C-alpha atoms as a printed R data frame, in Angstrom:
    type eleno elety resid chain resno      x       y        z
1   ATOM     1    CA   UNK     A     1 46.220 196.583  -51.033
2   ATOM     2    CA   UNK     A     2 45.301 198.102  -54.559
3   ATOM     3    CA   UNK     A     3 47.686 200.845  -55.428
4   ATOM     4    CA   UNK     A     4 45.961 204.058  -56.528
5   ATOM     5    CA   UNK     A     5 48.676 204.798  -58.793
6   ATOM     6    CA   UNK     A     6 48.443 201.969  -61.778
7   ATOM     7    CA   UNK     A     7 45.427 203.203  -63.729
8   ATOM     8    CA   UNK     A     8 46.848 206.653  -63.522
9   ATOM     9    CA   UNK     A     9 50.217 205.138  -65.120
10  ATOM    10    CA   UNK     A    10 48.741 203.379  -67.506
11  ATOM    11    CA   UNK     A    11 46.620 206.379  -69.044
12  ATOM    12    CA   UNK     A    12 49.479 208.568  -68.890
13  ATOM    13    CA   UNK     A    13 51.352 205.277  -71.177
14  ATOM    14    CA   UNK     A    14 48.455 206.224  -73.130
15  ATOM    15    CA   UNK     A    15 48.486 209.635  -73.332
16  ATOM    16    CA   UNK     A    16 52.546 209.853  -74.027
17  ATOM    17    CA   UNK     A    17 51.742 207.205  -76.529
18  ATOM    18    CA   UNK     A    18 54.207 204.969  -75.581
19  ATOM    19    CA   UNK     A    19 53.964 201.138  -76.283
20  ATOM    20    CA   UNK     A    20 51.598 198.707  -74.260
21  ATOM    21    CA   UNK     A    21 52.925 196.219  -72.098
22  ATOM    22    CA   UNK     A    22 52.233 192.794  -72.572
23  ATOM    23    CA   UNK     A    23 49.878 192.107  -69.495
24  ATOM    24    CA   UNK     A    24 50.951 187.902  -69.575
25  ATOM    25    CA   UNK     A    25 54.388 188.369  -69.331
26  ATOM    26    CA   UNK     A    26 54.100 189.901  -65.824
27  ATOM    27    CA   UNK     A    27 52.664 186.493  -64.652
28  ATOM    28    CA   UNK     A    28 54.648 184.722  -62.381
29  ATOM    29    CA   UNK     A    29 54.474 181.233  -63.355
30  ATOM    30    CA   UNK     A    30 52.859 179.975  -66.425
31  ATOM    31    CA   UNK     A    31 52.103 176.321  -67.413
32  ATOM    32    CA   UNK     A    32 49.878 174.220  -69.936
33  ATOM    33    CA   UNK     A    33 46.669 172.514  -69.273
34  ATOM    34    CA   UNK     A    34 46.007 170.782  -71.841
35  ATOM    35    CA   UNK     A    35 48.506 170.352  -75.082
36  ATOM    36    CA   UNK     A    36 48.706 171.471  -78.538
37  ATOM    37    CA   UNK     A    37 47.178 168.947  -80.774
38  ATOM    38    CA   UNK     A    38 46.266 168.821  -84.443
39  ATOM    39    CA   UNK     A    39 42.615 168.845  -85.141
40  ATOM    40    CA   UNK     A    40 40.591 168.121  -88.169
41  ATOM    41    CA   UNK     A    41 38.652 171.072  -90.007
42  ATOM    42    CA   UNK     A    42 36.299 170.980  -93.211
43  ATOM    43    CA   UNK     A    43 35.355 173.605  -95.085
44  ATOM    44    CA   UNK     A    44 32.095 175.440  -95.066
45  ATOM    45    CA   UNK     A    45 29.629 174.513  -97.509
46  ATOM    46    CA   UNK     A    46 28.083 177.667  -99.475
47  ATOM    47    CA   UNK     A    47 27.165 178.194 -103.049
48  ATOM    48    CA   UNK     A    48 29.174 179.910 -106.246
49  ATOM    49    CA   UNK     A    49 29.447 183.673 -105.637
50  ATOM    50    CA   UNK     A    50 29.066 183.420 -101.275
51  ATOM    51    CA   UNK     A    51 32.739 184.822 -100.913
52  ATOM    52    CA   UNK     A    52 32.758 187.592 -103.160
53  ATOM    53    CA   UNK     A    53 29.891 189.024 -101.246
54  ATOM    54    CA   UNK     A    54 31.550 189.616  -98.017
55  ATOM    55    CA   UNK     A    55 32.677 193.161  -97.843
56  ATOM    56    CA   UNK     A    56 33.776 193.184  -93.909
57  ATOM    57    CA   UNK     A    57 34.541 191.018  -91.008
58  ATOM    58    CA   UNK     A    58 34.342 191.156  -86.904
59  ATOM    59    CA   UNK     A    59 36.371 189.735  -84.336
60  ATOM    60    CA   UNK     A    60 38.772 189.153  -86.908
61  ATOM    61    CA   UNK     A    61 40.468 190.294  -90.200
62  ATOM    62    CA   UNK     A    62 38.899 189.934  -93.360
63  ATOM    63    CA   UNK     A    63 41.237 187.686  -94.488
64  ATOM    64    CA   UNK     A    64 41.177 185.468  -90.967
65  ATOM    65    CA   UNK     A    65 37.520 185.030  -91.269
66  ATOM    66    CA   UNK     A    66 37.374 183.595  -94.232
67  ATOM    67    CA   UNK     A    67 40.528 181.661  -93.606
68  ATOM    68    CA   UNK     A    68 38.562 179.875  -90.934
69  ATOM    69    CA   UNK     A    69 35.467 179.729  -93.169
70  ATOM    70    CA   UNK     A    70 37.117 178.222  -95.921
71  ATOM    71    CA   UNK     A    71 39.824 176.187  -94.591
72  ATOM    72    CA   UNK     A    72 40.106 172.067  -95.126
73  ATOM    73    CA   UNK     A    73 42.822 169.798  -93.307
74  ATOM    74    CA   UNK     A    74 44.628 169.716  -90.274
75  ATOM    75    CA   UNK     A    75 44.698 172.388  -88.204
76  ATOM    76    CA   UNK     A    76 47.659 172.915  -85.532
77  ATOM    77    CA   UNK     A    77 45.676 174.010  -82.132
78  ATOM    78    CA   UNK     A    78 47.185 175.584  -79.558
79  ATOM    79    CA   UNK     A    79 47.800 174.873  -76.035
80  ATOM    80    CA   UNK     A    80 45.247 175.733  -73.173
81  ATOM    81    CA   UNK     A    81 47.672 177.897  -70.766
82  ATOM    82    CA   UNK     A    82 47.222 179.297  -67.467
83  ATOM    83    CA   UNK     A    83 48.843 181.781  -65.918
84  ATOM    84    CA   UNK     A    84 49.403 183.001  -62.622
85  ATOM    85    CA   UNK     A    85 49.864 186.805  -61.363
86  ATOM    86    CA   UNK     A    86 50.377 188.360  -57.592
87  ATOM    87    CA   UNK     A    87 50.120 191.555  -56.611
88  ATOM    88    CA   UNK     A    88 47.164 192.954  -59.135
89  ATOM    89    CA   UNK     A    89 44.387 194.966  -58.992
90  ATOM    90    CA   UNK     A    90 40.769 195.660  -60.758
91  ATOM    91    CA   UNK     A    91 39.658 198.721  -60.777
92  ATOM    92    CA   UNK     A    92 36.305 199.313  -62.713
93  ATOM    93    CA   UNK     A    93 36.485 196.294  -65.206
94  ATOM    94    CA   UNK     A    94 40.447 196.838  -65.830
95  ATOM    95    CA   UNK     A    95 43.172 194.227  -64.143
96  ATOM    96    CA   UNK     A    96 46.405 196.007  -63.369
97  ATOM    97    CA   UNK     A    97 49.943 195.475  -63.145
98  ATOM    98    CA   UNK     A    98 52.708 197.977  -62.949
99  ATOM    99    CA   UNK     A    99 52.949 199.520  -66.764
100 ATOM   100    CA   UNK     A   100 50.242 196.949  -68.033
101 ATOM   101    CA   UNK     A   101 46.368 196.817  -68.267
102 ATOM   102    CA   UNK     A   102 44.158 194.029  -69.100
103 ATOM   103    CA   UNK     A   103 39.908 194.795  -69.690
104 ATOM   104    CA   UNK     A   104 37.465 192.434  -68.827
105 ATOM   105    CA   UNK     A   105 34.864 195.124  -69.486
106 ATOM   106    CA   UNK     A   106 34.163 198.227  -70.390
107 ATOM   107    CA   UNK     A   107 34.138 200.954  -67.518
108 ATOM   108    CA   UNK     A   108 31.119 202.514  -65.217
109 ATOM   109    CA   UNK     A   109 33.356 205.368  -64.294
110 ATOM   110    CA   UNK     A   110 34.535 207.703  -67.122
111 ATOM   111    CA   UNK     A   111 38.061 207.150  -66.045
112 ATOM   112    CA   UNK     A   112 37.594 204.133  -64.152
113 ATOM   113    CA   UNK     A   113 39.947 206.058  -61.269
114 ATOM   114    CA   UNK     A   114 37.074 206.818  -58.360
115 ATOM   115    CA   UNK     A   115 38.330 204.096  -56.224
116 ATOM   116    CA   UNK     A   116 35.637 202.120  -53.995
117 ATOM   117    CA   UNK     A   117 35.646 200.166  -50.631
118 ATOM   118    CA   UNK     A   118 38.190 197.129  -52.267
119 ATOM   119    CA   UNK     A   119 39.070 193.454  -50.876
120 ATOM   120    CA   UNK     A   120 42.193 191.629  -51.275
121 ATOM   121    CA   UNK     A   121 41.112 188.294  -52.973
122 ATOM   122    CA   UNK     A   122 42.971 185.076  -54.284
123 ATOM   123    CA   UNK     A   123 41.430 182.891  -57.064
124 ATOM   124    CA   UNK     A   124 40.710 182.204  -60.460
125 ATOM   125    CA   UNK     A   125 38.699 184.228  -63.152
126 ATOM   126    CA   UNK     A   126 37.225 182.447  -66.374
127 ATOM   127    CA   UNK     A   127 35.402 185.685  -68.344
128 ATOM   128    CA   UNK     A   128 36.796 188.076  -71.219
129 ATOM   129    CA   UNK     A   129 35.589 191.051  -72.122
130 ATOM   130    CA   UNK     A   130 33.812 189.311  -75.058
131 ATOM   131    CA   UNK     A   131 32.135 187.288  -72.865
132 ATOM   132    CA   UNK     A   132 31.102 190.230  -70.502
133 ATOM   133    CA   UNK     A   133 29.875 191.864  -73.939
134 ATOM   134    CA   UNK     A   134 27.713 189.609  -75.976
135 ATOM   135    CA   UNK     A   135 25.543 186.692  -74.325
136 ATOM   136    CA   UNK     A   136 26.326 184.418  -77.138
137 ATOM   137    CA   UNK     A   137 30.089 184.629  -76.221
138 ATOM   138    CA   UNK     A   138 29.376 183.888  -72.334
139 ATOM   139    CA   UNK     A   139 27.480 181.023  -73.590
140 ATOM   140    CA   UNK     A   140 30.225 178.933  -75.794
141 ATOM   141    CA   UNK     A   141 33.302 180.661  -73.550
142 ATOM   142    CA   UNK     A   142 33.114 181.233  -70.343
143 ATOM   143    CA   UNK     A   143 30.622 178.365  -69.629
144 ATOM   144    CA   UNK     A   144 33.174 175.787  -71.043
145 ATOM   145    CA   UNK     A   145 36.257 177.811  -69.394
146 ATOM   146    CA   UNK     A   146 34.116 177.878  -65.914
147 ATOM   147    CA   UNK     A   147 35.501 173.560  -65.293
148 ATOM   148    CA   UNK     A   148 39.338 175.703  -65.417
149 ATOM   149    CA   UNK     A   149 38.889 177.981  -62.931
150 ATOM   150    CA   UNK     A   150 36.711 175.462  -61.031
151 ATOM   151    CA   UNK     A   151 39.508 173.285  -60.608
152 ATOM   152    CA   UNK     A   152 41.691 175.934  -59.724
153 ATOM   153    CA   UNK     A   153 39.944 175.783  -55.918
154 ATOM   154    CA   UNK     A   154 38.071 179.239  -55.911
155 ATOM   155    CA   UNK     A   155 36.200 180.410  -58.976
156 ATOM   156    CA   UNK     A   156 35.674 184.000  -59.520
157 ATOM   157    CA   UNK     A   157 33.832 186.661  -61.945
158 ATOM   158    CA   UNK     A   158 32.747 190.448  -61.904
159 ATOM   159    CA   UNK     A   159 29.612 189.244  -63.523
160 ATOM   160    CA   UNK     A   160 26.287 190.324  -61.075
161 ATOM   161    CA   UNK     A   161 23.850 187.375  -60.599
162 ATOM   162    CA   UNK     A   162 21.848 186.310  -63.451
163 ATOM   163    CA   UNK     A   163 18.116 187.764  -62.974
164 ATOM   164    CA   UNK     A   164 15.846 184.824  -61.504
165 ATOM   165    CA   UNK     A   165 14.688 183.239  -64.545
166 ATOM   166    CA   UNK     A   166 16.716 184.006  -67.093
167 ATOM   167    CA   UNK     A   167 19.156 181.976  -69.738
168 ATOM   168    CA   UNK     A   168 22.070 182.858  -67.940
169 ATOM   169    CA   UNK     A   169 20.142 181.757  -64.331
170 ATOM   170    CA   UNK     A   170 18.857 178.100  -65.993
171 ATOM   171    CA   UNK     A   171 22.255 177.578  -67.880
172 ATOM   172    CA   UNK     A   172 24.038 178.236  -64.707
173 ATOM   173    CA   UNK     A   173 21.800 175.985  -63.089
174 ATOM   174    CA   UNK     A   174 21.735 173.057  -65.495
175 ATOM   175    CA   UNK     A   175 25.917 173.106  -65.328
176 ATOM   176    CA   UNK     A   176 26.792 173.451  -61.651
177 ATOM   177    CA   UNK     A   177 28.307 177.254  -62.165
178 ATOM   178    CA   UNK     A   178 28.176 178.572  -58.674
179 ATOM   179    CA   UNK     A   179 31.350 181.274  -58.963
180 ATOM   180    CA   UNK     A   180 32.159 184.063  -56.122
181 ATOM   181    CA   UNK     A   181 31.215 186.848  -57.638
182 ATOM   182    CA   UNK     A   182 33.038 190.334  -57.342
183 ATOM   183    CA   UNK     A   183 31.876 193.884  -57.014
184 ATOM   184    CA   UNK     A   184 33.597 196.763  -56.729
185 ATOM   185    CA   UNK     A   185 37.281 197.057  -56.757
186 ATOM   186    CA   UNK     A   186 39.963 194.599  -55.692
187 ATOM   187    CA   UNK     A   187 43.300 194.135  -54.786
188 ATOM   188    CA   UNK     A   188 44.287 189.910  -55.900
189 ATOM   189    CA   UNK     A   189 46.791 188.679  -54.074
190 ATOM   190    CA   UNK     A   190 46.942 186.181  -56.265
191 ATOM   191    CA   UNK     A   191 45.378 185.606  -59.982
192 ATOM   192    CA   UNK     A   192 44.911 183.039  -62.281
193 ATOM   193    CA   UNK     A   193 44.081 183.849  -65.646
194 ATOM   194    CA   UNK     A   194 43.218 181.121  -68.602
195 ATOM   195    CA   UNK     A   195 44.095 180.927  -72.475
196 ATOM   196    CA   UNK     A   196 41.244 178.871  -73.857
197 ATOM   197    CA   UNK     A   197 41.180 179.728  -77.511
198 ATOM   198    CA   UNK     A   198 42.184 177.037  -79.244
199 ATOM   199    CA   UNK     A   199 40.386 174.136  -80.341
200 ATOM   200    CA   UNK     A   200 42.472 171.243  -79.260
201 ATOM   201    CA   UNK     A   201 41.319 168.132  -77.745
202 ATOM   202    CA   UNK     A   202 40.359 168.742  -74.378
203 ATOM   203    CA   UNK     A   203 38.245 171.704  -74.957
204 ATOM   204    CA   UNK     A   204 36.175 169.689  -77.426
205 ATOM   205    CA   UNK     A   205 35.883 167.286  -74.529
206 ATOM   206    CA   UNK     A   206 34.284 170.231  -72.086
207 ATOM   207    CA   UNK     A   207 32.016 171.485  -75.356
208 ATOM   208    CA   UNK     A   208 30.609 168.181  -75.685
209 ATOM   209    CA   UNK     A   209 30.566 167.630  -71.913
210 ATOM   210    CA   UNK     A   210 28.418 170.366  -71.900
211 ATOM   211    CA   UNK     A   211 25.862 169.535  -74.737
212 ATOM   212    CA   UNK     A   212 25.196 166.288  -73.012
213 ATOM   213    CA   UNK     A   213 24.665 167.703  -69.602
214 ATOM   214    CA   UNK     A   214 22.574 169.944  -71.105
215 ATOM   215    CA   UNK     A   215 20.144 167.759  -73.005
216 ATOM   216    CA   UNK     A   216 20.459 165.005  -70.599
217 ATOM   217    CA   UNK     A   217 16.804 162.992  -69.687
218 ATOM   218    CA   UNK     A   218 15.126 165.116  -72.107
219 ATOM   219    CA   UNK     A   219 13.224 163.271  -74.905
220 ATOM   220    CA   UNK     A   220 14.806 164.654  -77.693
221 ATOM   221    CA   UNK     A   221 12.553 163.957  -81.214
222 ATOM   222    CA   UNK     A   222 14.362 164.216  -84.781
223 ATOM   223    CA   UNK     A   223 12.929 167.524  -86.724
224 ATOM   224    CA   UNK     A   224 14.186 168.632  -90.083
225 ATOM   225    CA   UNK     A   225 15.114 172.193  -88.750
226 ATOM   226    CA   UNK     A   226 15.144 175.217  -86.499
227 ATOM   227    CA   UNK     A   227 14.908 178.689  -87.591
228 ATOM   228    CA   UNK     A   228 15.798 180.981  -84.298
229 ATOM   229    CA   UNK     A   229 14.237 184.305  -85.071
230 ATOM   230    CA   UNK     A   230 16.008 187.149  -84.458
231 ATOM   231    CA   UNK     A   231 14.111 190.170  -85.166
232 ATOM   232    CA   UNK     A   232 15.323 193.553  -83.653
233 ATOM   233    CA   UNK     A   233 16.381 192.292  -80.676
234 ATOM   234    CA   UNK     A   234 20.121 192.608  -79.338
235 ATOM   235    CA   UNK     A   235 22.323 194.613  -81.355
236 ATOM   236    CA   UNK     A   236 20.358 195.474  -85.248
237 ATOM   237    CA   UNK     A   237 20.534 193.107  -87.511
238 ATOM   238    CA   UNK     A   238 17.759 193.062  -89.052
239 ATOM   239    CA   UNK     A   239 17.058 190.526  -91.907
240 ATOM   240    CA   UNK     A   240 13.919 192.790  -93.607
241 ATOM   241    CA   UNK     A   241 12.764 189.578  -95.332
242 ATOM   242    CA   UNK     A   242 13.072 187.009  -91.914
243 ATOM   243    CA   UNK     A   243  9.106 186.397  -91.103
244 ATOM   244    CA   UNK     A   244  8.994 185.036  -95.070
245 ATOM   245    CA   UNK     A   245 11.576 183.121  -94.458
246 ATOM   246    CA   UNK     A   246 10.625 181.554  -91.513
247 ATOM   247    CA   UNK     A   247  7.381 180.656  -93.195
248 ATOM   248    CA   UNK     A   248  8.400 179.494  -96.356
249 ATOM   249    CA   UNK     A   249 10.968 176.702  -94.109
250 ATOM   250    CA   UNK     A   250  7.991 176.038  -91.878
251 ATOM   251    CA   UNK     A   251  5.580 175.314  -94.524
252 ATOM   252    CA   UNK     A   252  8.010 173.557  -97.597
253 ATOM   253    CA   UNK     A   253 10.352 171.492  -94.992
254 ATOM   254    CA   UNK     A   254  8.739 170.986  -91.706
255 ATOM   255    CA   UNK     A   255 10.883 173.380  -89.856
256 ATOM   256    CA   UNK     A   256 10.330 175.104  -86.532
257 ATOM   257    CA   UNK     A   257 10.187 178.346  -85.937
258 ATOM   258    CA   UNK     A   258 10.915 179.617  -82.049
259 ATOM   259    CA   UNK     A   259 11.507 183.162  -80.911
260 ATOM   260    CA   UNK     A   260 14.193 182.369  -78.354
261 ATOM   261    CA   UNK     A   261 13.592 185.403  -75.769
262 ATOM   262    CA   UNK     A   262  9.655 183.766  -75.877
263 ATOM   263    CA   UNK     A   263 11.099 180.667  -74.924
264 ATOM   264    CA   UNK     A   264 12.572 178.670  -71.517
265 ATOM   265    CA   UNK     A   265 16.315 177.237  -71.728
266 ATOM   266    CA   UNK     A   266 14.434 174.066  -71.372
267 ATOM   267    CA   UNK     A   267 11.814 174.447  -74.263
268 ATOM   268    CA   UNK     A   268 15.280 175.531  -76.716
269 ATOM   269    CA   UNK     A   269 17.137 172.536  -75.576
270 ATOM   270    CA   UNK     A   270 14.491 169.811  -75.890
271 ATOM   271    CA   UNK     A   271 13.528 172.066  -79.770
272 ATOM   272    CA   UNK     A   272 17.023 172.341  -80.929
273 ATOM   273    CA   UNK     A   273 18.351 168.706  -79.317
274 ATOM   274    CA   UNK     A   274 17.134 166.914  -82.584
275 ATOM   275    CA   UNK     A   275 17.483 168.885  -84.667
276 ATOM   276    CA   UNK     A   276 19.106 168.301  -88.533
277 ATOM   277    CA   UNK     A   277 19.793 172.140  -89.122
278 ATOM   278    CA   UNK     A   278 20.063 175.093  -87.209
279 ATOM   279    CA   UNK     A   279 19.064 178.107  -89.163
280 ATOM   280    CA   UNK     A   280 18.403 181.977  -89.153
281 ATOM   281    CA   UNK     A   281 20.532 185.508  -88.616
282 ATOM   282    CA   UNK     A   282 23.944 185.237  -87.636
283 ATOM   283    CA   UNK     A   283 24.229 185.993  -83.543
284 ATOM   284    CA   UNK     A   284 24.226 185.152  -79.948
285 ATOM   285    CA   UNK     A   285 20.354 183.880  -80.157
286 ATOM   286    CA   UNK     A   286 22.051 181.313  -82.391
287 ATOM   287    CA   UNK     A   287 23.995 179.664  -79.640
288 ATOM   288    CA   UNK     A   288 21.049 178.430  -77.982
289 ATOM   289    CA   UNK     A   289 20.603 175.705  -80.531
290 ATOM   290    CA   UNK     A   290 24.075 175.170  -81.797
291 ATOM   291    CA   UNK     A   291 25.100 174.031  -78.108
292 ATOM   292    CA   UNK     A   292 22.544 171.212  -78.166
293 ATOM   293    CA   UNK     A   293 22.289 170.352  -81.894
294 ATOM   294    CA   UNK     A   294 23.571 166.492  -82.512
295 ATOM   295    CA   UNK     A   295 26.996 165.993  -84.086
296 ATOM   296    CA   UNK     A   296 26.011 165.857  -87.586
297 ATOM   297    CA   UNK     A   297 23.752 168.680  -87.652
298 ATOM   298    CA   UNK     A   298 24.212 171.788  -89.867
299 ATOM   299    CA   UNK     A   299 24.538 175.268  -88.253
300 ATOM   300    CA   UNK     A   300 23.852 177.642  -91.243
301 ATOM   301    CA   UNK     A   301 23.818 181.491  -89.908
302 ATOM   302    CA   UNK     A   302 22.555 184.208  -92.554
303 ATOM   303    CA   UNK     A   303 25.094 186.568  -92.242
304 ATOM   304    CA   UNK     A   304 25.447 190.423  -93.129
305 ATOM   305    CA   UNK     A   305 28.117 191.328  -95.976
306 ATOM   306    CA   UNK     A   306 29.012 193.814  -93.670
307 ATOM   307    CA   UNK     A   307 29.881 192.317  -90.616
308 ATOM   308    CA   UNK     A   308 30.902 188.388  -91.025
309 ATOM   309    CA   UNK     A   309 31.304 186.764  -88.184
310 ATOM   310    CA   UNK     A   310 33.201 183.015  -88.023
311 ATOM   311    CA   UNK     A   311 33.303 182.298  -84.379
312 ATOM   312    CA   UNK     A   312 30.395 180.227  -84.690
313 ATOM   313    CA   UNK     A   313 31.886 177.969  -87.078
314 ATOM   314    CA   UNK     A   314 34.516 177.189  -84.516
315 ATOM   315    CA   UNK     A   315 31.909 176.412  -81.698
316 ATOM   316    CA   UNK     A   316 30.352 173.965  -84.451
317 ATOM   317    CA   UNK     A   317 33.733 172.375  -85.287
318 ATOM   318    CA   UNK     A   318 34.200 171.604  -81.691
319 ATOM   319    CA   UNK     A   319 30.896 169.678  -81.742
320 ATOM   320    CA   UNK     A   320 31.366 167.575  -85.005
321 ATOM   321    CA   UNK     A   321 28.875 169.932  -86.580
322 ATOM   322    CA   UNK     A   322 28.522 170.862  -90.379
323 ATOM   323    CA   UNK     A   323 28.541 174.761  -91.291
324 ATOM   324    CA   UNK     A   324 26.761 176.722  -94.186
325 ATOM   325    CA   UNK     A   325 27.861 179.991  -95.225
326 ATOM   326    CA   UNK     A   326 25.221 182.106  -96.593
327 ATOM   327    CA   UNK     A   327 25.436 186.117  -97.032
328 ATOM   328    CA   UNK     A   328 22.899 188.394  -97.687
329 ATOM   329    CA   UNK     A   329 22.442 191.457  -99.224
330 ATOM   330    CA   UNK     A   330 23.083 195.107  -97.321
331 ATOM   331    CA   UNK     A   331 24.804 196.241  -95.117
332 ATOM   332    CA   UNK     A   332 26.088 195.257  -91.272
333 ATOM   333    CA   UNK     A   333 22.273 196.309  -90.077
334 ATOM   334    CA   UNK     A   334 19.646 196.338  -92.373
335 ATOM   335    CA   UNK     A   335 19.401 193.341  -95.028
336 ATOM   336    CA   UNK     A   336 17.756 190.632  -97.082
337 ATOM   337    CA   UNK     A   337 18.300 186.974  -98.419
338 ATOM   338    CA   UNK     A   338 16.813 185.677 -101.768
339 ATOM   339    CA   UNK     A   339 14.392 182.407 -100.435
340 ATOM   340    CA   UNK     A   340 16.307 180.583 -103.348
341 ATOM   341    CA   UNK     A   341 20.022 181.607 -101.803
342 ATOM   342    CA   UNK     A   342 18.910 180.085  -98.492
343 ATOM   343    CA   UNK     A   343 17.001 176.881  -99.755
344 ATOM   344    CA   UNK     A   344 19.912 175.918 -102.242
345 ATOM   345    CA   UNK     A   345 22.274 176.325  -99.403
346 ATOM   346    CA   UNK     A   346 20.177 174.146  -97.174
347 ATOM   347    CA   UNK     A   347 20.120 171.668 -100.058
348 ATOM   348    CA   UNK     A   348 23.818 171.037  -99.687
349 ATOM   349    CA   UNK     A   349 23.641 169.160  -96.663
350 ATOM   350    CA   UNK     A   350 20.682 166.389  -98.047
């Protein structure tokens, strides 16, 4: 059963400073799923001047980011792995082994040591704690990571139900995710854990899998655009200038405009299904149409100097999507975007 002394060994690692274990080497059998392949990358399109605005990055290095941004060729993709661990436990969010810790969220408890009534549990878990933190990460992760565990036999998360009626609920719904969920703490007698990075072959299979369950006997109808609003929902990022626009796409090129949280899974997905371009502030909200955009379409998010994000261009890459970098003027919370940045940008892709 779990052992009450592993978190208190790992925070006194911590504490004596004293370097972190590598949690995956403790597995006890490790294997591929799917190979390494090479896959084909283009470049984002953006206009003279786009790169030299970008002041910071998230999620990865400055100098990653734009790497993936800007890159053009083949790309060497790595193997999906799987690896398999007995004898750990989770304890408020944190999977332990002897010496080694591994967060899948952040804690409830302020040291995540006030043991509760715990199972012992075999199985496979398909989350991150990115995709426990941001909704847009669940979304193009953990949904196409759930067929992995499923396979496994006996799919698990620490994620709580989806509220009745929400994304998460109809996207669940729509894609046959019916995991055993987890609360509390556990003792695994066994766990299998996935590494589903990479953009090789057979995760562009689920990603596409997914778009056409998800838009499947809907009657999708060609529009020029979608602009997702944003506004101050989620964490700030506030394009000042967004309403204008909106408009100004609406009224010059026929383009939608949809607040997602107004909207049903449903309504997005039968919206953003046909559409040519998938537009508005860099995010989670974003996801929503990129998922069921057409191969072909462009994804352009408007993205802070401050905080440049290019996980979404690899989500659009897996789908045979185009990508438009365009970055405003700010900071990583508060900005604007010239009309004339965003229209010449959209331009590229006539």
């Amino acid at each position: 059963m779990l052992n009450p002394l592993r978190p208190y060994s790992a925070r006194m690692r911590r504490l004596l400073r004293l370097a972190e274990p590598d949690f995956m080497a403790g597995a006890v059998e490790s294997w591929q799923i799917a190979p390494a392949d090479t896959h084909r990358v283009y470049p984002a399109s953006y206009l003279p001047g786009q790169i030299d605005r970008i002041r910071a990055s998230v999620f990865a290095s400055l100098t990653e980011a734009i790497s993936v941004l800007t890159r053009d060729g083949e790309e060497r993709e790595s193997p999906t792995m799987g690896w398999r661990f007995r004898d750990i436990d989770l304890v408020d969010g944190v999977l332990y082994r002897d010496g080694a810790e591994f967060h899948l969220r952040n804690r409830a408890r302020r040291f995540g040591f006030a043991f509760q009534p715990q199972q012992a549990i075999s199985g496979a878990l398909y989350e991150t704690w990115t995709t426990n933190r941001w909704f847009g990460s669940w979304l193009m992760e953990a949904l196409a990571a759930w067929p992995l565990a499923q396979q496994s036999g006996h799919a698990l998360t620490t994620a709580v139900a989806p509220r009745s009626g929400s994304h998460a609920a109809r996207y669940e719904k729509l894609l046959g995710v019916v995991p055993e969920r987890l609360s509390g703490d556990v003792h695994f007698d066994e766990l299998i854990l996935f590494g589903d990075q990479a953009n090789n072959a057979d995760k562009i299979r689920r990603q596409v899998e997914i778009r056409d369950r998800l838009i499947a006997g809907r009657n999708i109808v060609p529009v020029p655009g979608v602009f997702l609003l944003r506004g101050k929902g989620g964490d700030l990022r506030y394009l000042q200038n967004e309403r204008e626009l909106a408009d100004r796409l609406a009224n010059e090129r026929g383009y939608l405009v949809v607040d997602p949280m107004a909207m049903t899974v449903d309504e997005l997905m039968n919206v953003c299904g046909g559409a040519r371009v998938i537009t508005g502030v860099e995010g989670s909200h974003l996801v929503h149409g990129i998922i069921a955009a057409p191969a072909g379409a462009a994804i352009v998010p408007i993205q802070p100097p401050d905080r440049v994000a290019a996980t979404l261009k690899g989500l659009s890459d897996r789908l045979g999507q185009r990508f438009g970098l365009v970055v405003a003027e700010g900071n990583d919370t508060v900005f604007t975007l010239d009309w004339h940045d965003l229209a010449l940008t959209l331009d590229l892709f006539d």
